[in-house]
Amino acid sequence: MSVTSEATTSWKGSLAEGSGQIALESSNQGPFEVNWKARSEGSSAVTTPEELIAAAHSSCFSMALSHALTENGTPPESVETTASVTFIPGTGITGSHLNVNAVVPGLSAEDFDRLAQEAKSGCPVSAALAGIEITLEATLG
């Protein structure tokens, strides 16, 4: 069975002066504002395509790691992942850095690192982002 997720963006105006709103199919929150200034200069009040990719990557990786840890017989107490997606105007999206901190009783640091690397490679969003560099910083708490 396949699942299709949707988001819709309504954009008005040119790239530099225009703006848009993003609606997520599953959310009663939003709409989320989006514009070129936030994308090219950064913003804490307006989202960007890269922030949405970071949300997808961090959640997918957290699920993949949780699954791998559980399959290993060491289910996690918690997994917290931040994905930082870099965008360079004129170049594009250049990378995604995953920073994960997990609490996993009974697991060695070496096994955690191995499972985290496998989760990074096996995460479907990582596969979708195969054209960029994906780095990982994993801490066992």
Coordinates of N, CA, C and O in Angstrom, one line a residue:
M1 N 0.8 -1.2 0.0 CA 0.0 0.0 0.0 C 0.9 1.2 0.0 O 1.8 1.4 0.8
S2 N 0.6 2.2 -0.9 CA 1.4 3.4 -0.9 C 0.6 4.5 -0.2 O -0.6 4.5 -0.1
V3 N 1.4 5.5 0.3 CA 0.8 6.6 0.9 C 1.3 7.8 0.2 O 2.5 8.0 0.0
T4 N 0.5 8.8 -0.1 CA 0.9 10.0 -0.8 C 0.6 11.2 0.2 O -0.5 11.3 0.7
S5 N 1.6 12.0 0.5 CA 1.4 13.2 1.3 C 1.4 14.4 0.4 O 2.1 14.4 -0.6
E6 N 0.7 15.4 0.9 CA 0.6 16.6 0.0 C 0.8 17.9 0.8 O 0.5 18.0 2.0
A7 N 1.4 18.9 0.2 CA 1.5 20.2 0.7 C 1.2 21.1 -0.6 O 1.5 20.8 -1.7
T8 N 0.6 22.2 -0.3 CA 0.2 23.2 -1.4 C 0.8 24.5 -1.1 O 0.7 25.0 0.0
T9 N 1.5 25.1 -2.1 CA 2.0 26.5 -2.0 C 1.3 27.4 -2.9 O 1.1 27.1 -4.1
S10 N 0.8 28.5 -2.4 CA 0.2 29.6 -3.2 C 1.2 30.7 -3.2 O 1.5 31.3 -2.1
W11 N 1.7 31.1 -4.4 CA 2.7 32.1 -4.5 C 2.2 33.3 -5.3 O 1.5 33.1 -6.3
K12 N 2.5 34.5 -4.9 CA 2.1 35.7 -5.6 C 3.3 36.6 -5.8 O 4.1 36.9 -4.9
G13 N 3.5 37.1 -7.1 CA 4.6 38.0 -7.4 C 5.8 37.3 -7.9 O 5.9 36.1 -8.1
S14 N 6.8 38.2 -8.1 CA 8.1 37.7 -8.6 C 8.9 37.0 -7.5 O 8.5 37.0 -6.3
L15 N 10.0 36.3 -7.8 CA 10.8 35.6 -6.8 C 11.3 36.6 -5.8 O 11.1 36.3 -4.6
A16 N 11.9 37.7 -6.1 CA 12.5 38.6 -5.1 C 11.5 39.4 -4.3 O 11.7 39.5 -3.1
E17 N 10.4 39.8 -4.9 CA 9.5 40.6 -4.2 C 8.2 39.9 -3.8 O 7.4 40.3 -2.9
G18 N 8.0 38.7 -4.3 CA 6.8 37.9 -4.0 C 6.9 37.2 -2.7 O 7.9 37.2 -2.0
S19 N 5.8 36.5 -2.4 CA 5.8 35.6 -1.2 C 4.7 34.6 -1.4 O 3.9 34.7 -2.3
G20 N 4.7 33.6 -0.5 CA 3.7 32.6 -0.6 C 3.3 32.0 0.7 O 3.8 32.5 1.8
Q21 N 2.4 31.1 0.7 CA 1.9 30.4 1.9 C 1.8 29.0 1.6 O 1.4 28.5 0.5
I22 N 2.3 28.2 2.5 CA 2.4 26.7 2.4 C 1.3 26.1 3.3 O 1.2 26.5 4.5
A23 N 0.5 25.3 2.8 CA -0.5 24.5 3.6 C -0.2 23.1 3.6 O 0.1 22.5 2.5
L24 N -0.1 22.5 4.7 CA 0.2 21.1 4.9 C -1.1 20.3 5.0 O -2.0 20.7 5.7
E25 N -1.3 19.3 4.2 CA -2.5 18.5 4.1 C -2.9 18.0 5.5 O -4.1 18.1 5.9
S26 N -2.0 17.6 6.4 CA -2.3 17.0 7.6 C -2.4 18.0 8.8 O -2.7 17.6 9.9
S27 N -2.1 19.2 8.6 CA -2.0 20.1 9.7 C -3.2 21.1 9.8 O -3.6 21.7 8.8
N28 N -3.6 21.4 11.0 CA -4.5 22.5 11.2 C -3.8 23.8 11.6 O -4.4 24.7 11.9
Q29 N -2.5 23.7 11.5 CA -1.7 24.9 11.8 C -1.3 25.5 10.4 O -1.4 24.9 9.4
G30 N -0.9 26.8 10.5 CA -0.5 27.5 9.3 C -1.7 28.3 8.8 O -2.6 28.5 9.5
P31 N -1.5 28.8 7.6 CA -0.5 28.5 6.6 C 0.8 29.1 7.1 O 1.0 29.9 7.9
F32 N 1.9 28.5 6.5 CA 3.3 28.9 6.8 C 3.7 29.8 5.7 O 3.7 29.5 4.5
E33 N 4.2 31.0 6.1 CA 4.7 32.0 5.1 C 6.0 31.5 4.6 O 6.8 30.9 5.3
V34 N 6.3 31.9 3.3 CA 7.6 31.5 2.7 C 7.9 32.7 1.7 O 7.0 33.3 1.1
N35 N 9.2 33.1 1.7 CA 9.6 34.1 0.7 C 11.1 34.0 0.4 O 11.8 33.2 1.1
W36 N 11.5 34.7 -0.7 CA 12.9 34.5 -1.1 C 13.9 35.1 0.0 O 15.0 34.6 0.2
K37 N 13.5 36.3 0.6 CA 14.4 36.9 1.6 C 14.7 35.9 2.7 O 15.9 35.8 3.1
A38 N 13.7 35.2 3.2 CA 14.0 34.3 4.3 C 14.9 33.1 3.8 O 15.8 32.7 4.5
R39 N 14.6 32.7 2.5 CA 15.4 31.6 2.0 C 16.9 32.0 1.7 O 17.8 31.2 2.0
S40 N 17.1 33.2 1.3 CA 18.5 33.6 0.9 C 19.2 34.3 2.0 O 20.4 34.3 2.0
E41 N 18.5 34.8 3.0 CA 19.2 35.6 4.1 C 18.9 35.0 5.5 O 19.6 35.3 6.4
G42 N 17.9 34.1 5.6 CA 17.6 33.5 6.9 C 16.5 34.3 7.6 O 16.3 35.4 7.4
S43 N 15.7 33.6 8.4 CA 14.6 34.2 9.2 C 14.2 33.2 10.3 O 14.2 32.0 10.1
S44 N 13.8 33.8 11.4 CA 13.2 33.0 12.4 C 11.7 33.1 12.4 O 11.1 32.4 13.3
A45 N 11.1 33.8 11.5 CA 9.7 34.0 11.5 C 9.0 33.5 10.2 O 7.8 33.3 10.2
V46 N 9.8 33.2 9.2 CA 9.3 32.7 7.9 C 10.0 31.4 7.6 O 11.2 31.3 7.7
T47 N 9.2 30.4 7.1 CA 9.8 29.1 6.8 C 10.5 29.2 5.4 O 10.4 30.2 4.7
T48 N 11.2 28.1 5.1 CA 11.9 28.0 3.8 C 11.7 26.5 3.4 O 11.5 25.6 4.2
P49 N 11.9 26.3 2.1 CA 11.9 24.9 1.6 C 12.9 24.0 2.4 O 12.7 22.9 2.7
E50 N 14.1 24.6 2.7 CA 15.1 23.9 3.4 C 14.7 23.5 4.8 O 15.1 22.4 5.3
E51 N 14.0 24.4 5.5 CA 13.5 24.1 6.8 C 12.5 22.9 6.7 O 12.5 22.0 7.6
L52 N 11.7 22.9 5.7 CA 10.7 21.8 5.5 C 11.5 20.5 5.2 O 11.1 19.4 5.7
I53 N 12.5 20.5 4.4 CA 13.4 19.4 4.2 C 14.0 18.9 5.4 O 14.1 17.7 5.7
A54 N 14.5 19.8 6.2 CA 15.1 19.5 7.5 C 14.1 18.8 8.4 O 14.5 17.8 9.1
A55 N 12.9 19.2 8.5 CA 11.9 18.6 9.3 C 11.6 17.1 8.8 O 11.6 16.2 9.6
A56 N 11.6 17.0 7.5 CA 11.4 15.6 6.9 C 12.6 14.7 7.2 O 12.4 13.6 7.6
H57 N 13.8 15.3 7.1 CA 15.0 14.5 7.3 C 15.2 14.1 8.8 O 15.4 12.9 9.1
S58 N 15.0 15.0 9.7 CA 15.1 14.7 11.1 C 14.1 13.7 11.6 O 14.4 12.8 12.3
S59 N 12.9 13.8 11.1 CA 11.8 12.9 11.6 C 12.1 11.5 11.0 O 11.9 10.5 11.6
C60 N 12.4 11.4 9.7 CA 12.7 10.1 9.0 C 13.8 9.4 9.7 O 13.8 8.2 10.0
F61 N 14.9 10.2 9.9 CA 16.1 9.6 10.5 C 15.8 9.1 11.9 O 16.2 8.0 12.3
S62 N 15.1 9.8 12.7 CA 14.7 9.4 14.1 C 13.9 8.1 14.1 O 14.1 7.2 14.9
M63 N 13.0 8.0 13.1 CA 12.2 6.8 13.0 C 13.1 5.6 12.6 O 13.0 4.5 13.1
A64 N 14.0 5.8 11.6 CA 14.9 4.8 11.1 C 15.8 4.3 12.3 O 16.0 3.1 12.4
L65 N 16.3 5.2 13.0 CA 17.2 4.9 14.1 C 16.5 4.2 15.2 O 17.0 3.1 15.8
S66 N 15.3 4.6 15.6 CA 14.5 4.0 16.6 C 14.2 2.5 16.2 O 14.3 1.6 17.0
H67 N 13.9 2.3 14.9 CA 13.6 1.0 14.4 C 14.9 0.1 14.5 O 14.8 -1.1 15.0
A68 N 16.0 0.6 14.1 CA 17.2 -0.1 14.1 C 17.6 -0.5 15.5 O 18.1 -1.6 15.8
L69 N 17.5 0.4 16.4 CA 17.8 0.2 17.9 C 16.9 -0.9 18.4 O 17.3 -1.8 19.2
T70 N 15.6 -0.8 18.1 CA 14.6 -1.8 18.6 C 14.9 -3.2 18.0 O 14.9 -4.2 18.7
E71 N 15.2 -3.3 16.7 CA 15.6 -4.5 16.1 C 16.9 -5.1 16.7 O 17.1 -6.3 16.7
N72 N 17.7 -4.3 17.2 CA 19.0 -4.7 17.8 C 18.8 -5.2 19.3 O 19.7 -5.7 19.9
G73 N 17.5 -5.1 19.8 CA 17.2 -5.5 21.1 C 17.5 -4.5 22.2 O 17.5 -4.8 23.4
T74 N 17.7 -3.2 21.7 CA 18.0 -2.1 22.6 C 17.1 -0.9 22.3 O 17.6 0.1 21.7
P75 N 15.8 -1.0 22.5 CA 15.0 0.1 22.2 C 15.4 1.3 22.9 O 15.8 1.3 24.1
P76 N 15.2 2.5 22.2 CA 15.7 3.7 22.8 C 14.6 4.3 23.8 O 13.4 4.1 23.7
E77 N 15.1 5.0 24.9 CA 14.2 5.7 25.7 C 13.8 7.0 25.0 O 12.7 7.5 25.1
S78 N 14.8 7.6 24.3 CA 14.5 8.8 23.5 C 15.5 9.0 22.4 O 16.7 8.5 22.5
V79 N 15.1 9.6 21.3 CA 15.9 10.0 20.2 C 15.6 11.4 19.8 O 14.4 11.7 19.5
E80 N 16.6 12.3 19.8 CA 16.3 13.7 19.4 C 17.3 14.0 18.3 O 18.5 13.9 18.5
T81 N 16.7 14.4 17.1 CA 17.5 14.7 16.0 C 17.2 16.1 15.4 O 16.1 16.4 15.3
T82 N 18.3 16.8 15.2 CA 18.2 18.1 14.5 C 18.9 17.9 13.1 O 20.0 17.4 13.0
A83 N 18.2 18.3 12.1 CA 18.8 18.3 10.7 C 19.0 19.8 10.3 O 18.1 20.6 10.5
S84 N 20.2 20.1 9.8 CA 20.5 21.4 9.4 C 20.8 21.3 7.9 O 21.8 20.7 7.5
V85 N 19.9 21.9 7.1 CA 20.0 21.8 5.6 C 20.5 23.2 5.1 O 20.0 24.2 5.5
T86 N 21.6 23.1 4.4 CA 22.3 24.3 3.9 C 21.9 24.6 2.5 O 21.8 23.8 1.6
F87 N 21.6 25.9 2.2 CA 21.2 26.4 0.9 C 22.1 27.6 0.6 O 22.3 28.5 1.4
I88 N 22.7 27.6 -0.6 CA 23.5 28.7 -1.1 C 22.8 29.3 -2.3 O 22.6 28.5 -3.3
P89 N 22.4 30.5 -2.3 CA 21.7 31.1 -3.4 C 22.6 31.0 -4.7 O 23.8 31.3 -4.6
G90 N 22.1 30.7 -5.8 CA 22.8 30.5 -7.0 C 23.5 29.1 -7.2 O 23.9 28.7 -8.3
T91 N 23.6 28.4 -6.1 CA 24.1 27.0 -6.1 C 23.0 26.0 -5.8 O 22.9 25.0 -6.5
G92 N 22.3 26.2 -4.7 CA 21.2 25.3 -4.3 C 21.5 24.7 -3.0 O 22.3 25.2 -2.2
I93 N 20.8 23.6 -2.7 CA 20.9 22.8 -1.5 C 22.2 22.0 -1.5 O 22.4 21.3 -2.5
T94 N 23.1 22.3 -0.6 CA 24.4 21.6 -0.6 C 24.7 20.5 0.4 O 25.6 19.8 0.3
G95 N 23.8 20.5 1.4 CA 24.0 19.4 2.4 C 23.0 19.4 3.5 O 22.2 20.3 3.7
S96 N 23.0 18.3 4.2 CA 22.1 18.1 5.4 C 23.0 17.5 6.5 O 23.6 16.4 6.3
H97 N 23.1 18.1 7.6 CA 23.8 17.6 8.8 C 22.8 17.1 9.8 O 22.0 17.9 10.3
L98 N 22.9 15.9 10.2 CA 22.1 15.3 11.2 C 22.9 15.3 12.5 O 24.0 14.8 12.6
N99 N 22.3 15.8 13.6 CA 22.9 15.8 14.9 C 21.9 15.1 15.8 O 20.8 15.6 16.1
V100 N 22.2 13.9 16.3 CA 21.3 13.1 17.0 C 21.9 12.8 18.4 O 23.1 12.6 18.6
N101 N 21.0 12.9 19.4 CA 21.3 12.5 20.8 C 20.3 11.5 21.2 O 19.1 11.8 21.2
A102 N 20.7 10.3 21.7 CA 19.8 9.3 22.0 C 20.1 8.7 23.4 O 21.3 8.6 23.7
V103 N 19.1 8.3 24.1 CA 19.3 7.6 25.4 C 18.9 6.2 25.1 O 17.7 5.9 24.8
V104 N 19.9 5.3 25.2 CA 19.7 3.9 24.9 C 20.4 3.0 25.9 O 21.6 2.8 25.8
P105 N 19.6 2.5 26.9 CA 20.3 1.7 27.9 C 20.8 0.4 27.4 O 20.3 -0.2 26.5
G106 N 22.0 0.1 27.9 CA 22.6 -1.2 27.5 C 23.3 -1.3 26.2 O 23.6 -2.4 25.7
L107 N 23.6 -0.1 25.5 CA 24.2 -0.1 24.2 C 25.5 0.5 24.3 O 25.7 1.6 24.8
S108 N 26.5 -0.1 23.6 CA 27.9 0.5 23.6 C 27.9 1.7 22.6 O 27.1 1.7 21.7
A109 N 28.8 2.5 22.8 CA 29.0 3.7 21.9 C 29.3 3.2 20.5 O 28.9 3.8 19.5
E110 N 30.1 2.1 20.4 CA 30.5 1.6 19.0 C 29.3 1.1 18.3 O 29.1 1.3 17.1
D111 N 28.4 0.3 19.0 CA 27.2 -0.2 18.4 C 26.2 0.9 18.0 O 25.6 0.9 17.0
F112 N 26.2 1.9 18.9 CA 25.3 3.1 18.6 C 25.8 3.8 17.3 O 25.0 4.1 16.4
D113 N 27.1 4.0 17.2 CA 27.6 4.7 16.0 C 27.3 3.9 14.8 O 26.9 4.5 13.7
R114 N 27.5 2.6 14.8 CA 27.2 1.7 13.7 C 25.8 1.8 13.3 O 25.4 2.0 12.1
L115 N 24.9 1.7 14.3 CA 23.4 1.7 14.0 C 23.0 3.1 13.5 O 22.1 3.1 12.6
A116 N 23.6 4.1 14.0 CA 23.2 5.5 13.5 C 23.7 5.6 12.1 O 22.9 6.2 11.2
Q117 N 24.8 5.2 11.7 CA 25.3 5.3 10.3 C 24.4 4.4 9.4 O 24.1 4.9 8.3
E118 N 24.0 3.3 9.8 CA 23.1 2.4 9.0 C 21.7 3.1 8.9 O 21.1 3.1 7.8
A119 N 21.2 3.8 9.9 CA 20.0 4.5 9.8 C 20.1 5.7 8.9 O 19.2 6.0 8.1
K120 N 21.2 6.3 8.9 CA 21.4 7.5 8.0 C 21.3 7.0 6.6 O 20.7 7.6 5.7
S121 N 22.0 5.9 6.3 CA 22.0 5.3 4.9 C 20.6 4.7 4.5 O 20.2 4.8 3.4
G122 N 19.9 4.2 5.5 CA 18.6 3.5 5.2 C 17.4 4.4 5.3 O 16.3 3.9 4.8
C123 N 17.5 5.6 5.8 CA 16.4 6.5 5.9 C 15.9 6.9 4.5 O 16.7 7.3 3.6
P124 N 14.6 6.7 4.2 CA 14.1 7.0 2.8 C 14.4 8.5 2.4 O 14.6 8.8 1.2
V125 N 14.3 9.4 3.4 CA 14.6 10.8 3.0 C 16.1 11.0 2.7 O 16.4 11.7 1.7
S126 N 17.0 10.3 3.4 CA 18.4 10.3 3.0 C 18.6 9.8 1.5 O 19.3 10.4 0.8
A127 N 17.8 8.8 1.2 CA 17.9 8.3 -0.2 C 17.4 9.3 -1.2 O 18.0 9.5 -2.2
A128 N 16.4 10.0 -0.8 CA 15.8 11.1 -1.7 C 16.8 12.2 -1.9 O 16.8 12.9 -2.9
L129 N 17.6 12.4 -0.8 CA 18.6 13.5 -0.9 C 20.0 13.0 -1.3 O 21.0 13.7 -1.0
A130 N 20.1 12.0 -2.1 CA 21.3 11.4 -2.5 C 22.2 12.3 -3.3 O 23.4 12.1 -3.3
G131 N 21.7 13.4 -3.8 CA 22.5 14.3 -4.6 C 23.3 15.3 -3.7 O 24.0 16.1 -4.3
I132 N 23.1 15.3 -2.4 CA 23.8 16.2 -1.5 C 24.6 15.4 -0.5 O 24.4 14.3 -0.3
E133 N 25.6 16.1 0.1 CA 26.3 15.5 1.2 C 25.5 15.4 2.5 O 24.9 16.4 2.9
I134 N 25.5 14.2 3.1 CA 24.7 14.1 4.4 C 25.8 13.7 5.4 O 26.5 12.7 5.2
T135 N 25.9 14.4 6.5 CA 26.8 14.2 7.5 C 26.0 13.8 8.8 O 24.9 14.2 8.9
L136 N 26.7 13.2 9.7 CA 26.1 12.7 11.0 C 27.0 12.9 12.1 O 28.2 12.6 12.1
E137 N 26.4 13.5 13.2 CA 27.0 13.6 14.5 C 26.1 12.9 15.5 O 25.0 13.3 15.7
A138 N 26.6 11.8 16.1 CA 25.7 11.0 16.9 C 26.3 10.9 18.3 O 27.5 10.6 18.5
T139 N 25.5 11.2 19.3 CA 25.9 11.2 20.7 C 24.9 10.3 21.5 O 23.7 10.4 21.4
L140 N 25.5 9.4 22.2 CA 24.8 8.4 23.1 C 24.8 9.0 24.5 O 25.8 9.2 25.1
G141 N 23.5 9.3 24.9 CA 23.4 10.0 26.2 C 23.2 9.0 27.4 O 23.0 7.9 27.2

